[in-house]
Coordinates of C-alpha atoms in Angstrom, one line a residue:
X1 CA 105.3 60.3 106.8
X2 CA 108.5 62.3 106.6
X3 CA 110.0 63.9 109.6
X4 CA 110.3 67.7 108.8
X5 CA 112.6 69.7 111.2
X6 CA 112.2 73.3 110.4
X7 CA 115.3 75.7 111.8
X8 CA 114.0 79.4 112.5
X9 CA 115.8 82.3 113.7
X10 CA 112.8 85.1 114.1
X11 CA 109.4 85.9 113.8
X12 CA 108.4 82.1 111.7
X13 CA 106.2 83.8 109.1
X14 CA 107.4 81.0 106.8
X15 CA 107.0 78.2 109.5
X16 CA 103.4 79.3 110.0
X17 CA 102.9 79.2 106.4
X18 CA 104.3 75.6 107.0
X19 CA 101.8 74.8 109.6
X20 CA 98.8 76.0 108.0
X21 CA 99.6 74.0 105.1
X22 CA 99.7 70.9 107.3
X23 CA 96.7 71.6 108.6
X24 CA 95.0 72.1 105.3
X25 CA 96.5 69.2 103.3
X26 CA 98.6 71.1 101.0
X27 CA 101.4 69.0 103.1
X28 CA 100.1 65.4 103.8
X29 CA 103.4 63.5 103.2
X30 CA 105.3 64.8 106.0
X31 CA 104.9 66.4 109.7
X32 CA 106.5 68.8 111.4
X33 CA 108.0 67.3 114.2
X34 CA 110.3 70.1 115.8
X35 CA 111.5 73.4 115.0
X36 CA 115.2 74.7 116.2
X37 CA 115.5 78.6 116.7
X38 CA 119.1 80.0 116.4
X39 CA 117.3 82.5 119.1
X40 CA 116.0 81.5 122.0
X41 CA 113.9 85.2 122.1
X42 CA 112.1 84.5 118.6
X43 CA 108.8 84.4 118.2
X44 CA 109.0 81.3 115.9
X45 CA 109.6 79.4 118.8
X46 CA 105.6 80.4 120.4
X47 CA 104.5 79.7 116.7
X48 CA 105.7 76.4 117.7
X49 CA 104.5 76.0 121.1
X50 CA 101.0 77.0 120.2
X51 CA 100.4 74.5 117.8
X52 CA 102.3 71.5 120.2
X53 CA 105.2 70.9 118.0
X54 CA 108.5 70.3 119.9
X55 CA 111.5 73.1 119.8
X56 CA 115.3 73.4 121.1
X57 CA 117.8 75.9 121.0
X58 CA 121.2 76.2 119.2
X59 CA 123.3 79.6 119.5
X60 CA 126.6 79.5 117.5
X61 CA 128.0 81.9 120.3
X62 CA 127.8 78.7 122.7
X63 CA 130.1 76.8 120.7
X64 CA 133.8 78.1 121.0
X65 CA 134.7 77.0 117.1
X66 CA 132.4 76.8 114.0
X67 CA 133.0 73.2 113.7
X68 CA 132.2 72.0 117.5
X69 CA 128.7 74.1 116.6
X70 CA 128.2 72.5 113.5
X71 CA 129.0 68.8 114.8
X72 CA 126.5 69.8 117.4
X73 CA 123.7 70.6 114.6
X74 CA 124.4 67.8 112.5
X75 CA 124.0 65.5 115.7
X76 CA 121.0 67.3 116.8
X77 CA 119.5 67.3 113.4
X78 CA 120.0 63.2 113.6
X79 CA 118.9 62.8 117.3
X80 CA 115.3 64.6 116.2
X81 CA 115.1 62.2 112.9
X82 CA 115.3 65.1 110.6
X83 CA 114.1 63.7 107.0
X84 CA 113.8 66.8 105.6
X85 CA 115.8 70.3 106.7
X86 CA 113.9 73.4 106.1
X87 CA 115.7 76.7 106.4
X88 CA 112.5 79.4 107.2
X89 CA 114.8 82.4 108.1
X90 CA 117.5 80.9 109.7
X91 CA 120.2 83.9 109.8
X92 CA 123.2 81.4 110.8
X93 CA 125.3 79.9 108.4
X94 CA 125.7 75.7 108.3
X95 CA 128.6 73.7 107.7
X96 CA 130.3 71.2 105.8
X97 CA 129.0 68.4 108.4
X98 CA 125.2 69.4 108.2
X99 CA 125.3 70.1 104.7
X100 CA 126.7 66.9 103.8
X101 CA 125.0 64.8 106.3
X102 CA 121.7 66.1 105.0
X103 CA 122.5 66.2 101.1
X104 CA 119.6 67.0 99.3
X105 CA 117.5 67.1 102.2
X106 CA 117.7 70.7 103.0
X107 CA 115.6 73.1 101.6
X108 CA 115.8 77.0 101.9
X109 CA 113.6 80.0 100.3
X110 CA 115.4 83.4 98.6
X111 CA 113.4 86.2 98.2
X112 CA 114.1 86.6 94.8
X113 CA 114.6 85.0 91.4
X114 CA 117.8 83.5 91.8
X115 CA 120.4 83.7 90.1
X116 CA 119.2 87.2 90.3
X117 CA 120.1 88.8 93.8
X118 CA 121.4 86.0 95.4
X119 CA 124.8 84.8 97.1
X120 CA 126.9 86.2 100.0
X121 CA 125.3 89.3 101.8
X122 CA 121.9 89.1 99.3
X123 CA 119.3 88.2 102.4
X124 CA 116.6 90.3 104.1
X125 CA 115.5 93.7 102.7
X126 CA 118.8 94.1 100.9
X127 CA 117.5 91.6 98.4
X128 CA 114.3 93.9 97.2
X129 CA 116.4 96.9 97.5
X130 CA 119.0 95.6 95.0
X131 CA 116.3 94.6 92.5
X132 CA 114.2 98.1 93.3
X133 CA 117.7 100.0 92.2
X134 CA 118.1 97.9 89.7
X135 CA 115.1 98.5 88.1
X136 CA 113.6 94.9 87.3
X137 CA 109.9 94.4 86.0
X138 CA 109.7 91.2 87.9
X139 CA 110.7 89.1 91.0
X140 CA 109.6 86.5 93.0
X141 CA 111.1 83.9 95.1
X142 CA 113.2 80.6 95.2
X143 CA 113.5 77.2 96.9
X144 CA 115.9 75.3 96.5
X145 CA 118.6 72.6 98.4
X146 CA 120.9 74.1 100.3
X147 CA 124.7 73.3 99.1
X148 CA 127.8 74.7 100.7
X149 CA 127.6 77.0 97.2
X150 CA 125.2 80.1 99.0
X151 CA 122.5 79.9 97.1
X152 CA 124.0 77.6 94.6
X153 CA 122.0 74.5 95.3
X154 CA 119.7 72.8 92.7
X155 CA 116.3 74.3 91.8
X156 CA 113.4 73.5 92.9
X157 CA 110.3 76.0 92.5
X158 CA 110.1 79.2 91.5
X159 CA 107.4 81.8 91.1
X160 CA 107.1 85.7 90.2
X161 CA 104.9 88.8 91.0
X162 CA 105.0 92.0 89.2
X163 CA 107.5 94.8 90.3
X164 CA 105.4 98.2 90.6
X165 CA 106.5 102.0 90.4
X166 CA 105.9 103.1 93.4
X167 CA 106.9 99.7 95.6
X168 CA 109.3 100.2 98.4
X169 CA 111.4 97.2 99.6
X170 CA 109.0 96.6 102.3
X171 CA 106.2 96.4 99.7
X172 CA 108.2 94.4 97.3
X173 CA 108.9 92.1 100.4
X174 CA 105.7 91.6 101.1
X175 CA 104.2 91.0 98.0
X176 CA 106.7 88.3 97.4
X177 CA 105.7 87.1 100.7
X178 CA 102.0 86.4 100.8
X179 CA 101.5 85.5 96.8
X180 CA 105.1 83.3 96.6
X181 CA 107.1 82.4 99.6
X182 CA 104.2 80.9 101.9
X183 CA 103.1 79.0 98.7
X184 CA 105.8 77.5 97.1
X185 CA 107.8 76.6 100.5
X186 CA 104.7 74.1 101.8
X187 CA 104.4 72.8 97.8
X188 CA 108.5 72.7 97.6
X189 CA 108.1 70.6 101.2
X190 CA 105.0 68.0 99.9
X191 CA 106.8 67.5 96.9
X192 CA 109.8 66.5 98.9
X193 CA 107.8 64.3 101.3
X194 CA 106.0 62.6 98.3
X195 CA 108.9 61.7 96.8
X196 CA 108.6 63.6 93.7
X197 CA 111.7 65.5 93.5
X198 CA 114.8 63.6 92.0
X199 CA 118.2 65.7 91.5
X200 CA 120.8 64.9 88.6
X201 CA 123.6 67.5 87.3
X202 CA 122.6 69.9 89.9
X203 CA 119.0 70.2 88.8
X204 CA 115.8 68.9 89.6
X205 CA 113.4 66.6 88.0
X206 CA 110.0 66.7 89.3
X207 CA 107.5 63.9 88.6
X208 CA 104.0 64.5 88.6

């Protein structure tokens, strides 16, 4: 069983997508073990509490560089036994030390079909309101490992819904929501934990 550390920095929609997929089976290779809020006031963190799983703490503001906080998350990240990183709204940025500490074990979701409306400043709402003005017929979401290249990293699911006339950002977000994010993160995670997902040339190759 794979350790799975999940960092959150609000409300944990995607981490309770995480947890009901534990529950269920869809992730039986791995466990969340603790989740790590960039907030101490999120709501991620009770997500956590109710359902036993351990949780800390970690405010950049705390730290009086970038790199003293990002030696403290890689250490952290080690001192919980993190096999597996997964980024489920985490609005801080990580460094050079967790990202290669962790290579390949990191996995975040976008909001949309990337390379489509991804990158620096493409996170939130602004992503559905980009693709809204720019008039696509389809979106979705994306995970993928996290590289220091935003949103650069290698591939590993992706999945689409249709874009309707009269959808709104907070629609669009939504629907990407329920029918791709908290389905392809807990699959993205098993396949991870199961060993499936091997990554050459900046892509990945998953076995069945």
């Amino acid at each position: 069983m794979k350790n799975i550390v999940v960092l959150v920095s609000g409300g944990g929609t995607n981490l309770q997508a995480l947890i009901d997929a534990e529950k269920s089976g869809i992730i039986k290779s791995g466990k969340i073990t603790t989740v790590i809020s960039s907030n101490p006031n999120a709501y991620a963190l009770e997500r956590a509490k109710n359902n036993n799983i351990d949780t800390d703490v970690i405010r950049r503001k705390d730290f009086d560089t970038f790199d003293e906080y990002d030696s403290a998350l890689t250490e952290l990240l080690k001192r919980k036994g993190a096999d597996l990183v997964v980024l489920a709204g985490f609005m801080t940025i990580l460094g050079h030390k967790v990202i290669s500490a962790f290579e390949n074990r990191i996995i975040n979701i976008h909001p949309a079909l990337i390379p489509s409306f991804c990158g620096e400043g493409f996170y939130g709402l602004k992503v559905h309101e980009e693709a809204l003005k720019k008039g696509v017929k389809i979106s979705g979401a994306t995970t993928h490992f996290v590289t220091e290249e935003c949103d650069g990293g290698p591939i590993i699911m992706q999945k689409s819904v249709e874009v309707k006339n009269d959808d709104t950002p907070e629609i669009l977000q939504r629907r990407i929501m329920e029918n791709v994010e908290w389905k392809i993160l807990p699959l993205s995670v098993e396949l991870f934990c199961s060993g499936k997902i091997k990554v050459e040339d900046n892509k990945t190759i998953i076995s069945e």
